[in-house]
mmCIF file of N, CA and C in Angstrom:
data_model
loop_
_atom_site.group_PDB
_atom_site.id
_atom_site.type_symbol
_atom_site.label_atom_id
_atom_site.label_comp_id
_atom_site.label_asym_id
_atom_site.label_seq_id
_atom_site.Cartn_x
_atom_site.Cartn_y
_atom_site.Cartn_z
ATOM 1 N N MET A 1 25.294 -28.032 -25.833
ATOM 2 C CA MET A 1 25.287 -26.917 -24.904
ATOM 3 C C MET A 1 25.438 -27.473 -23.494
ATOM 4 N N THR A 2 26.292 -26.877 -22.699
ATOM 5 C CA THR A 2 26.511 -27.360 -21.343
ATOM 6 C C THR A 2 25.516 -26.697 -20.402
ATOM 7 N N GLU A 3 25.091 -27.471 -19.432
ATOM 8 C CA GLU A 3 24.132 -26.931 -18.454
ATOM 9 C C GLU A 3 24.895 -26.205 -17.361
ATOM 10 N N LEU A 4 24.445 -25.006 -17.032
ATOM 11 C CA LEU A 4 25.103 -24.222 -15.997
ATOM 12 C C LEU A 4 24.733 -24.743 -14.616
ATOM 13 N N LEU A 5 25.672 -24.726 -13.718
ATOM 14 C CA LEU A 5 25.394 -25.093 -12.336
ATOM 15 C C LEU A 5 24.763 -23.900 -11.638
ATOM 16 N N HIS A 6 24.059 -24.184 -10.545
ATOM 17 C CA HIS A 6 23.373 -23.097 -9.840
ATOM 18 C C HIS A 6 24.343 -22.044 -9.324
ATOM 19 N N GLY A 7 25.566 -22.432 -8.984
ATOM 20 C CA GLY A 7 26.541 -21.460 -8.502
ATOM 21 C C GLY A 7 26.962 -20.484 -9.587
ATOM 22 N N GLU A 8 26.907 -20.887 -10.862
ATOM 23 C CA GLU A 8 27.320 -20.034 -11.963
ATOM 24 C C GLU A 8 26.154 -19.258 -12.561
ATOM 25 N N ASP A 9 24.950 -19.784 -12.409
ATOM 26 C CA ASP A 9 23.768 -19.206 -13.034
ATOM 27 C C ASP A 9 23.197 -18.104 -12.143
ATOM 28 N N PRO A 10 23.107 -16.849 -12.643
ATOM 29 C CA PRO A 10 22.564 -15.781 -11.802
ATOM 30 C C PRO A 10 21.082 -15.962 -11.503
ATOM 31 N N GLU A 11 20.340 -16.645 -12.376
ATOM 32 C CA GLU A 11 18.924 -16.921 -12.145
ATOM 33 C C GLU A 11 18.687 -18.406 -12.393
ATOM 34 N N PRO A 12 18.761 -19.222 -11.366
ATOM 35 C CA PRO A 12 18.615 -20.664 -11.572
ATOM 36 C C PRO A 12 17.286 -21.009 -12.220
ATOM 37 N N ALA A 13 17.314 -22.033 -13.054
ATOM 38 C CA ALA A 13 16.107 -22.463 -13.746
ATOM 39 C C ALA A 13 15.134 -23.132 -12.788
ATOM 40 N N ASP A 14 15.650 -23.789 -11.748
ATOM 41 C CA ASP A 14 14.780 -24.479 -10.789
ATOM 42 C C ASP A 14 14.317 -23.507 -9.718
ATOM 43 N N ARG A 15 13.013 -23.520 -9.466
ATOM 44 C CA ARG A 15 12.497 -22.728 -8.352
ATOM 45 C C ARG A 15 12.611 -23.578 -7.105
ATOM 46 N N PHE A 16 13.078 -23.006 -6.053
ATOM 47 C CA PHE A 16 13.193 -23.744 -4.811
ATOM 48 C C PHE A 16 12.568 -22.914 -3.706
ATOM 49 N N PRO A 17 12.070 -23.562 -2.661
ATOM 50 C CA PRO A 17 11.456 -22.790 -1.579
ATOM 51 C C PRO A 17 12.446 -21.817 -0.953
ATOM 52 N N ALA A 18 11.952 -20.664 -0.581
ATOM 53 C CA ALA A 18 12.801 -19.639 0.006
ATOM 54 C C ALA A 18 13.135 -19.961 1.452
ATOM 55 N N GLY A 19 12.482 -20.935 2.062
ATOM 56 C CA GLY A 19 12.738 -21.254 3.456
ATOM 57 C C GLY A 19 11.890 -20.405 4.376
ATOM 58 N N PRO A 20 12.226 -20.395 5.656
ATOM 59 C CA PRO A 20 11.440 -19.588 6.603
ATOM 60 C C PRO A 20 11.524 -18.109 6.244
ATOM 61 N N LEU A 21 10.376 -17.464 6.202
ATOM 62 C CA LEU A 21 10.298 -16.048 5.836
ATOM 63 C C LEU A 21 9.739 -15.238 6.989
ATOM 64 N N TYR A 22 10.060 -13.978 6.994
ATOM 65 C CA TYR A 22 9.449 -13.015 7.906
ATOM 66 C C TYR A 22 8.271 -12.428 7.142
ATOM 67 N N VAL A 23 7.066 -12.769 7.572
ATOM 68 C CA VAL A 23 5.853 -12.401 6.839
ATOM 69 C C VAL A 23 5.138 -11.271 7.587
ATOM 70 N N PRO A 24 4.906 -10.126 6.935
ATOM 71 C CA PRO A 24 4.190 -9.032 7.604
ATOM 72 C C PRO A 24 2.748 -9.427 7.881
ATOM 73 N N VAL A 25 2.287 -9.076 9.080
ATOM 74 C CA VAL A 25 0.919 -9.396 9.487
ATOM 75 C C VAL A 25 0.246 -8.150 10.024
ATOM 76 N N ARG A 26 -1.064 -8.239 10.113
ATOM 77 C CA ARG A 26 -1.863 -7.163 10.718
ATOM 78 C C ARG A 26 -2.816 -7.817 11.699
ATOM 79 N N PRO A 27 -3.273 -7.074 12.690
ATOM 80 C CA PRO A 27 -4.221 -7.664 13.644
ATOM 81 C C PRO A 27 -5.560 -7.934 12.972
ATOM 82 N N GLY A 28 -6.176 -9.025 13.350
ATOM 83 C CA GLY A 28 -7.481 -9.378 12.808
ATOM 84 C C GLY A 28 -8.397 -9.836 13.917
ATOM 85 N N PRO A 29 -9.648 -10.138 13.613
ATOM 86 C CA PRO A 29 -10.592 -10.534 14.656
ATOM 87 C C PRO A 29 -10.231 -11.872 15.301
ATOM 88 N N SER A 30 -9.480 -12.716 14.603
ATOM 89 C CA SER A 30 -9.117 -14.032 15.145
ATOM 90 C C SER A 30 -7.628 -14.131 15.420
ATOM 91 N N GLY A 31 -6.943 -13.041 15.573
ATOM 92 C CA GLY A 31 -5.497 -13.054 15.779
ATOM 93 C C GLY A 31 -4.815 -12.286 14.665
ATOM 94 N N CYS A 32 -3.719 -12.830 14.166
ATOM 95 C CA CYS A 32 -2.958 -12.172 13.093
ATOM 96 C C CYS A 32 -3.421 -12.651 11.732
ATOM 97 N N ALA A 33 -3.333 -11.775 10.751
ATOM 98 C CA ALA A 33 -3.635 -12.116 9.359
ATOM 99 C C ALA A 33 -2.474 -11.629 8.505
ATOM 100 N N ALA A 34 -2.075 -12.444 7.545
ATOM 101 C CA ALA A 34 -0.983 -12.052 6.652
ATOM 102 C C ALA A 34 -1.419 -10.841 5.832
ATOM 103 N N ARG A 35 -0.528 -9.865 5.727
ATOM 104 C CA ARG A 35 -0.818 -8.699 4.887
ATOM 105 C C ARG A 35 -0.610 -9.076 3.439
ATOM 106 N N LEU A 36 -1.521 -8.678 2.597
ATOM 107 C CA LEU A 36 -1.382 -8.889 1.165
ATOM 108 C C LEU A 36 -1.072 -7.545 0.520
ATOM 109 N N PHE A 37 -0.290 -7.587 -0.533
ATOM 110 C CA PHE A 37 0.135 -6.374 -1.221
ATOM 111 C C PHE A 37 -0.269 -6.474 -2.682
ATOM 112 N N ARG A 38 0.004 -5.430 -3.435
ATOM 113 C CA ARG A 38 -0.252 -5.427 -4.871
ATOM 114 C C ARG A 38 1.061 -5.197 -5.613
ATOM 115 N N THR A 39 1.176 -5.872 -6.749
ATOM 116 C CA THR A 39 2.337 -5.669 -7.609
ATOM 117 C C THR A 39 2.143 -4.355 -8.363
ATOM 118 N N PRO A 40 3.167 -3.869 -9.066
ATOM 119 C CA PRO A 40 2.987 -2.639 -9.853
ATOM 120 C C PRO A 40 1.881 -2.760 -10.905
ATOM 121 N N LEU A 41 1.564 -3.979 -11.324
ATOM 122 C CA LEU A 41 0.484 -4.165 -12.299
ATOM 123 C C LEU A 41 -0.881 -4.355 -11.634
ATOM 124 N N GLY A 42 -0.918 -4.353 -10.301
ATOM 125 C CA GLY A 42 -2.185 -4.432 -9.589
ATOM 126 C C GLY A 42 -2.591 -5.819 -9.133
ATOM 127 N N ASP A 43 -1.778 -6.855 -9.401
ATOM 128 C CA ASP A 43 -2.111 -8.204 -8.946
ATOM 129 C C ASP A 43 -1.805 -8.329 -7.456
ATOM 130 N N ARG A 44 -2.605 -9.127 -6.760
ATOM 131 C CA ARG A 44 -2.364 -9.346 -5.336
ATOM 132 C C ARG A 44 -1.225 -10.341 -5.150
ATOM 133 N N THR A 45 -0.412 -10.101 -4.127
ATOM 134 C CA THR A 45 0.717 -10.975 -3.835
ATOM 135 C C THR A 45 0.940 -11.043 -2.335
ATOM 136 N N ALA A 46 1.384 -12.200 -1.879
ATOM 137 C CA ALA A 46 1.851 -12.337 -0.504
ATOM 138 C C ALA A 46 3.312 -11.909 -0.505
ATOM 139 N N VAL A 47 3.801 -11.428 0.625
ATOM 140 C CA VAL A 47 5.166 -10.934 0.697
ATOM 141 C C VAL A 47 5.865 -11.590 1.875
ATOM 142 N N GLY A 48 7.115 -11.956 1.658
ATOM 143 C CA GLY A 48 7.946 -12.495 2.720
ATOM 144 C C GLY A 48 9.350 -11.940 2.599
ATOM 145 N N PHE A 49 10.042 -11.837 3.713
ATOM 146 C CA PHE A 49 11.402 -11.305 3.732
ATOM 147 C C PHE A 49 12.333 -12.365 4.306
ATOM 148 N N THR A 50 13.565 -12.400 3.820
ATOM 149 C CA THR A 50 14.518 -13.398 4.277
ATOM 150 C C THR A 50 15.204 -13.005 5.576
ATOM 151 N N SER A 51 15.033 -11.760 6.015
ATOM 152 C CA SER A 51 15.595 -11.341 7.298
ATOM 153 C C SER A 51 14.704 -10.260 7.908
ATOM 154 N N GLU A 52 14.789 -10.163 9.217
ATOM 155 C CA GLU A 52 14.027 -9.117 9.911
ATOM 156 C C GLU A 52 14.545 -7.744 9.501
ATOM 157 N N ARG A 53 15.834 -7.628 9.254
ATOM 158 C CA ARG A 53 16.428 -6.355 8.840
ATOM 159 C C ARG A 53 15.828 -5.880 7.523
ATOM 160 N N ARG A 54 15.644 -6.794 6.571
ATOM 161 C CA ARG A 54 15.057 -6.403 5.279
ATOM 162 C C ARG A 54 13.596 -5.987 5.442
ATOM 163 N N LEU A 55 12.873 -6.690 6.314
ATOM 164 C CA LEU A 55 11.467 -6.337 6.556
ATOM 165 C C LEU A 55 11.372 -4.932 7.141
ATOM 166 N N THR A 56 12.161 -4.654 8.182
ATOM 167 C CA THR A 56 12.065 -3.333 8.817
ATOM 168 C C THR A 56 12.599 -2.228 7.914
ATOM 169 N N ALA A 57 13.570 -2.531 7.056
ATOM 170 C CA ALA A 57 14.074 -1.518 6.126
ATOM 171 C C ALA A 57 13.009 -1.140 5.104
ATOM 172 N N THR A 58 12.151 -2.089 4.745
ATOM 173 C CA THR A 58 11.129 -1.825 3.722
ATOM 174 C C THR A 58 9.829 -1.313 4.317
ATOM 175 N N LEU A 59 9.374 -1.924 5.420
ATOM 176 C CA LEU A 59 8.047 -1.599 5.965
ATOM 177 C C LEU A 59 8.085 -0.821 7.279
ATOM 178 N N GLY A 60 9.271 -0.620 7.841
ATOM 179 C CA GLY A 60 9.374 0.157 9.072
ATOM 180 C C GLY A 60 9.478 -0.726 10.294
ATOM 181 N N PRO A 61 10.002 -0.168 11.383
ATOM 182 C CA PRO A 61 10.226 -0.954 12.590
ATOM 183 C C PRO A 61 8.960 -1.343 13.341
ATOM 184 N N ASP A 62 7.845 -0.698 13.074
ATOM 185 C CA ASP A 62 6.606 -1.005 13.790
ATOM 186 C C ASP A 62 5.794 -2.111 13.129
ATOM 187 N N GLN A 63 6.266 -2.638 11.996
ATOM 188 C CA GLN A 63 5.522 -3.682 11.283
ATOM 189 C C GLN A 63 5.609 -5.003 12.047
ATOM 190 N N ALA A 64 4.458 -5.558 12.390
ATOM 191 C CA ALA A 64 4.418 -6.872 13.056
ATOM 192 C C ALA A 64 4.690 -7.957 12.021
ATOM 193 N N TRP A 65 5.266 -9.089 12.462
ATOM 194 C CA TRP A 65 5.587 -10.161 11.531
ATOM 195 C C TRP A 65 5.519 -11.503 12.244
ATOM 196 N N ILE A 66 5.428 -12.553 11.458
ATOM 197 C CA ILE A 66 5.517 -13.925 11.952
ATOM 198 C C ILE A 66 6.463 -14.681 11.041
ATOM 199 N N ARG A 67 6.961 -15.811 11.512
ATOM 200 C CA ARG A 67 7.832 -16.650 10.685
ATOM 201 C C ARG A 67 6.976 -17.734 10.046
ATOM 202 N N LEU A 68 7.056 -17.852 8.733
ATOM 203 C CA LEU A 68 6.356 -18.899 7.986
ATOM 204 C C LEU A 68 7.270 -19.401 6.884
ATOM 205 N N ALA A 69 7.195 -20.687 6.605
ATOM 206 C CA ALA A 69 7.895 -21.230 5.450
ATOM 207 C C ALA A 69 7.136 -20.811 4.193
ATOM 208 N N GLU A 70 7.835 -20.692 3.083
ATOM 209 C CA GLU A 70 7.195 -20.257 1.842
ATOM 210 C C GLU A 70 6.024 -21.160 1.449
ATOM 211 N N PRO A 71 6.151 -22.518 1.523
ATOM 212 C CA PRO A 71 4.991 -23.344 1.176
ATOM 213 C C PRO A 71 3.784 -23.082 2.085
ATOM 214 N N ALA A 72 4.038 -22.789 3.362
ATOM 215 C CA ALA A 72 2.936 -22.478 4.280
ATOM 216 C C ALA A 72 2.277 -21.158 3.912
ATOM 217 N N LEU A 73 3.076 -20.174 3.516
ATOM 218 C CA LEU A 73 2.520 -18.882 3.093
ATOM 219 C C LEU A 73 1.674 -19.052 1.842
ATOM 220 N N ARG A 74 2.147 -19.856 0.896
ATOM 221 C CA ARG A 74 1.358 -20.131 -0.314
ATOM 222 C C ARG A 74 0.050 -20.837 0.032
ATOM 223 N N ALA A 75 0.110 -21.814 0.923
ATOM 224 C CA ALA A 75 -1.096 -22.548 1.320
ATOM 225 C C ALA A 75 -2.077 -21.634 2.048
ATOM 226 N N LEU A 76 -1.556 -20.682 2.806
ATOM 227 C CA LEU A 76 -2.406 -19.749 3.552
ATOM 228 C C LEU A 76 -3.150 -18.788 2.632
ATOM 229 N N THR A 77 -2.501 -18.346 1.556
ATOM 230 C CA THR A 77 -3.110 -17.335 0.683
ATOM 231 C C THR A 77 -3.810 -17.923 -0.535
ATOM 232 N N ALA A 78 -3.587 -19.197 -0.839
ATOM 233 C CA ALA A 78 -4.215 -19.810 -2.019
ATOM 234 C C ALA A 78 -5.738 -19.769 -1.964
ATOM 235 N N PRO A 79 -6.405 -20.033 -0.819
ATOM 236 C CA PRO A 79 -7.872 -19.949 -0.800
ATOM 237 C C PRO A 79 -8.404 -18.549 -1.105
ATOM 238 N N LEU A 80 -7.570 -17.543 -0.973
ATOM 239 C CA LEU A 80 -7.974 -16.167 -1.280
ATOM 240 C C LEU A 80 -7.729 -15.821 -2.740
ATOM 241 N N GLY A 81 -7.194 -16.782 -3.507
ATOM 242 C CA GLY A 81 -6.918 -16.538 -4.912
ATOM 243 C C GLY A 81 -5.573 -15.878 -5.149
ATOM 244 N N VAL A 82 -4.753 -15.812 -4.129
ATOM 245 C CA VAL A 82 -3.431 -15.205 -4.247
ATOM 246 C C VAL A 82 -2.420 -16.330 -4.440
ATOM 247 N N THR A 83 -1.827 -16.393 -5.619
ATOM 248 C CA THR A 83 -0.875 -17.466 -5.907
ATOM 249 C C THR A 83 0.566 -16.969 -5.961
ATOM 250 N N ALA A 84 0.775 -15.677 -6.029
ATOM 251 C CA ALA A 84 2.130 -15.130 -6.124
ATOM 252 C C ALA A 84 2.685 -14.838 -4.737
ATOM 253 N N VAL A 85 3.972 -15.111 -4.579
ATOM 254 C CA VAL A 85 4.702 -14.751 -3.366
ATOM 255 C C VAL A 85 5.911 -13.935 -3.806
ATOM 256 N N THR A 86 6.025 -12.738 -3.271
ATOM 257 C CA THR A 86 7.164 -11.875 -3.574
ATOM 258 C C THR A 86 8.113 -11.926 -2.391
ATOM 259 N N VAL A 87 9.370 -12.276 -2.661
ATOM 260 C CA VAL A 87 10.367 -12.386 -1.604
ATOM 261 C C VAL A 87 11.306 -11.191 -1.687
ATOM 262 N N ASP A 88 11.506 -10.549 -0.542
ATOM 263 C CA ASP A 88 12.399 -9.394 -0.413
ATOM 264 C C ASP A 88 12.126 -8.274 -1.414
ATOM 265 N N PRO A 89 10.905 -7.729 -1.427
ATOM 266 C CA PRO A 89 10.685 -6.573 -2.306
ATOM 267 C C PRO A 89 11.543 -5.413 -1.818
ATOM 268 N N GLN A 90 12.078 -4.660 -2.757
ATOM 269 C CA GLN A 90 12.984 -3.564 -2.422
ATOM 270 C C GLN A 90 12.256 -2.243 -2.242
ATOM 271 N N PHE A 91 11.111 -2.104 -2.866
ATOM 272 C CA PHE A 91 10.433 -0.811 -2.860
ATOM 273 C C PHE A 91 8.968 -1.019 -2.529
ATOM 274 N N THR A 92 8.442 -0.178 -1.697
ATOM 275 C CA THR A 92 7.007 -0.160 -1.438
ATOM 276 C C THR A 92 6.551 1.287 -1.440
ATOM 277 N N ALA A 93 5.351 1.493 -1.892
ATOM 278 C CA ALA A 93 4.781 2.837 -1.859
ATOM 279 C C ALA A 93 4.388 3.149 -0.422
ATOM 280 N N PRO A 94 4.444 4.404 -0.035
ATOM 281 C CA PRO A 94 4.039 4.746 1.329
ATOM 282 C C PRO A 94 2.558 4.462 1.541
ATOM 283 N N ALA A 95 2.227 4.154 2.769
ATOM 284 C CA ALA A 95 0.828 3.915 3.099
ATOM 285 C C ALA A 95 0.037 5.194 2.872
ATOM 286 N N PRO A 96 -1.202 5.073 2.411
ATOM 287 C CA PRO A 96 -1.993 6.280 2.209
ATOM 288 C C PRO A 96 -2.234 6.996 3.531
ATOM 289 N N ALA A 97 -2.190 8.298 3.480
ATOM 290 C CA ALA A 97 -2.427 9.101 4.677
ATOM 291 C C ALA A 97 -3.902 9.036 5.045
ATOM 292 N N ARG A 98 -4.150 9.061 6.322
ATOM 293 C CA ARG A 98 -5.542 9.072 6.771
ATOM 294 C C ARG A 98 -6.176 10.400 6.395
ATOM 295 N N VAL A 99 -7.367 10.320 5.881
ATOM 296 C CA VAL A 99 -8.088 11.524 5.484
ATOM 297 C C VAL A 99 -9.071 11.855 6.596
ATOM 298 N N THR A 100 -8.965 13.075 7.091
ATOM 299 C CA THR A 100 -9.917 13.494 8.109
ATOM 300 C C THR A 100 -11.197 13.950 7.412
ATOM 301 N N PRO A 101 -12.330 13.591 7.969
ATOM 302 C CA PRO A 101 -13.563 14.008 7.312
ATOM 303 C C PRO A 101 -13.667 15.532 7.329
ATOM 304 N N PRO A 102 -14.231 16.096 6.284
ATOM 305 C CA PRO A 102 -14.357 17.557 6.249
ATOM 306 C C PRO A 102 -15.299 18.041 7.346
ATOM 307 N N THR A 103 -14.969 19.181 7.901
ATOM 308 C CA THR A 103 -15.843 19.749 8.919
ATOM 309 C C THR A 103 -17.020 20.428 8.228
ATOM 310 N N PRO A 104 -18.206 20.169 8.724
ATOM 311 C CA PRO A 104 -19.373 20.780 8.071
ATOM 312 C C PRO A 104 -19.349 22.292 8.249
ATOM 313 N N ILE A 105 -19.802 22.966 7.246
ATOM 314 C CA ILE A 105 -19.892 24.425 7.288
ATOM 315 C C ILE A 105 -21.182 24.784 8.001
ATOM 316 N N THR A 106 -21.064 25.656 8.972
ATOM 317 C CA THR A 106 -22.270 26.074 9.689
ATOM 318 C C THR A 106 -23.071 26.992 8.785
ATOM 319 N N PRO A 107 -24.341 26.717 8.665
ATOM 320 C CA PRO A 107 -25.154 27.556 7.777
ATOM 321 C C PRO A 107 -25.255 28.978 8.315
ATOM 322 N N VAL A 108 -25.213 29.896 7.415
ATOM 323 C CA VAL A 108 -25.336 31.310 7.752
ATOM 324 C C VAL A 108 -26.776 31.729 7.457
ATOM 325 N N ALA A 109 -27.336 32.515 8.353
ATOM 326 C CA ALA A 109 -28.711 32.978 8.150
ATOM 327 C C ALA A 109 -28.769 33.830 6.881
ATOM 328 N N PRO A 110 -29.783 33.624 6.071
ATOM 329 C CA PRO A 110 -29.866 34.408 4.837
ATOM 330 C C PRO A 110 -30.042 35.894 5.146
ATOM 331 N N VAL A 111 -29.455 36.706 4.320
ATOM 332 C CA VAL A 111 -29.558 38.159 4.477
ATOM 333 C C VAL A 111 -30.838 38.608 3.772
ATOM 334 N N PRO A 112 -31.721 39.305 4.495
ATOM 335 C CA PRO A 112 -32.959 39.751 3.843
ATOM 336 C C PRO A 112 -32.648 40.819 2.803
ATOM 337 N N PRO A 113 -33.447 40.875 1.757
ATOM 338 C CA PRO A 113 -33.212 41.906 0.735
ATOM 339 C C PRO A 113 -33.336 43.305 1.341
ATOM 340 N N ALA A 114 -32.628 44.252 0.768
ATOM 341 C CA ALA A 114 -32.562 45.620 1.292
ATOM 342 C C ALA A 114 -33.672 46.505 0.762
ATOM 343 N N GLY A 115 -34.693 45.958 0.270
ATOM 344 C CA GLY A 115 -35.785 46.772 -0.253
ATOM 345 C C GLY A 115 -35.755 46.771 -1.771
ATOM 346 N N PRO A 116 -36.642 47.527 -2.376
ATOM 347 C CA PRO A 116 -36.695 47.525 -3.838
ATOM 348 C C PRO A 116 -35.434 48.147 -4.424
ATOM 349 N N VAL A 117 -35.010 47.578 -5.499
ATOM 350 C CA VAL A 117 -33.824 48.078 -6.186
ATOM 351 C C VAL A 117 -34.296 48.967 -7.336
ATOM 352 N N THR A 118 -33.746 50.165 -7.407
ATOM 353 C CA THR A 118 -34.094 51.070 -8.503
ATOM 354 C C THR A 118 -32.862 51.307 -9.343
ATOM 355 N N HIS A 119 -33.062 51.509 -10.574
ATOM 356 C CA HIS A 119 -31.951 51.748 -11.488
ATOM 357 C C HIS A 119 -32.058 53.177 -12.007
ATOM 358 N N GLU A 120 -31.842 54.113 -11.135
ATOM 359 C CA GLU A 120 -31.911 55.511 -11.550
ATOM 360 C C GLU A 120 -30.544 55.978 -11.980
ATOM 361 N N MET A 121 -30.570 56.871 -12.916
ATOM 362 C CA MET A 121 -29.331 57.478 -13.373
ATOM 363 C C MET A 121 -28.948 58.557 -12.371
ATOM 364 N N PRO A 122 -27.651 58.635 -12.054
ATOM 365 C CA PRO A 122 -27.248 59.693 -11.103
ATOM 366 C C PRO A 122 -27.401 61.079 -11.761
ATOM 367 N N ALA A 123 -27.609 62.042 -10.949
ATOM 368 C CA ALA A 123 -27.751 63.424 -11.474
ATOM 369 C C ALA A 123 -26.414 63.918 -11.956
ATOM 370 N N LEU A 124 -26.441 64.704 -13.008
ATOM 371 C CA LEU A 124 -25.208 65.268 -13.542
ATOM 372 C C LEU A 124 -25.036 66.662 -12.970
ATOM 373 N N TRP A 125 -23.894 66.980 -12.550
ATOM 374 C CA TRP A 125 -23.574 68.305 -12.037
ATOM 375 C C TRP A 125 -22.808 69.041 -13.116
ATOM 376 N N ILE A 126 -23.254 70.164 -13.376
ATOM 377 C CA ILE A 126 -22.571 71.008 -14.365
ATOM 378 C C ILE A 126 -21.870 72.131 -13.601
ATOM 379 N N ALA A 127 -20.626 72.246 -13.874
ATOM 380 C CA ALA A 127 -19.898 73.266 -13.163
ATOM 381 C C ALA A 127 -19.659 74.471 -14.026
#
């Protein structure tokens, strides 16, 4: 069997670093922190994009980012138990909408009873 070259193979057998990535970040108490995401199966993953255009197309133009090499991103998230890195995800679920706390209902003063209740039969009128 002949071995396919990487140019012919749609999915090369060798994993190679993705190079410098655009990594989404969020503000933290000590500066920026890499955003972690979840896969469709619920596992945590770090995410990186190969271009700023791909990042903004997926996460929006207001998403902050930093440039990190893939090995650096792996080293950054490994202490958190995150070993997966997803490069150029095509689909993300929308961020959950902020829920406003329910407004408390103002208590209504109880209505006092209207007096004794009688169960009398109405009078019959004969015409």
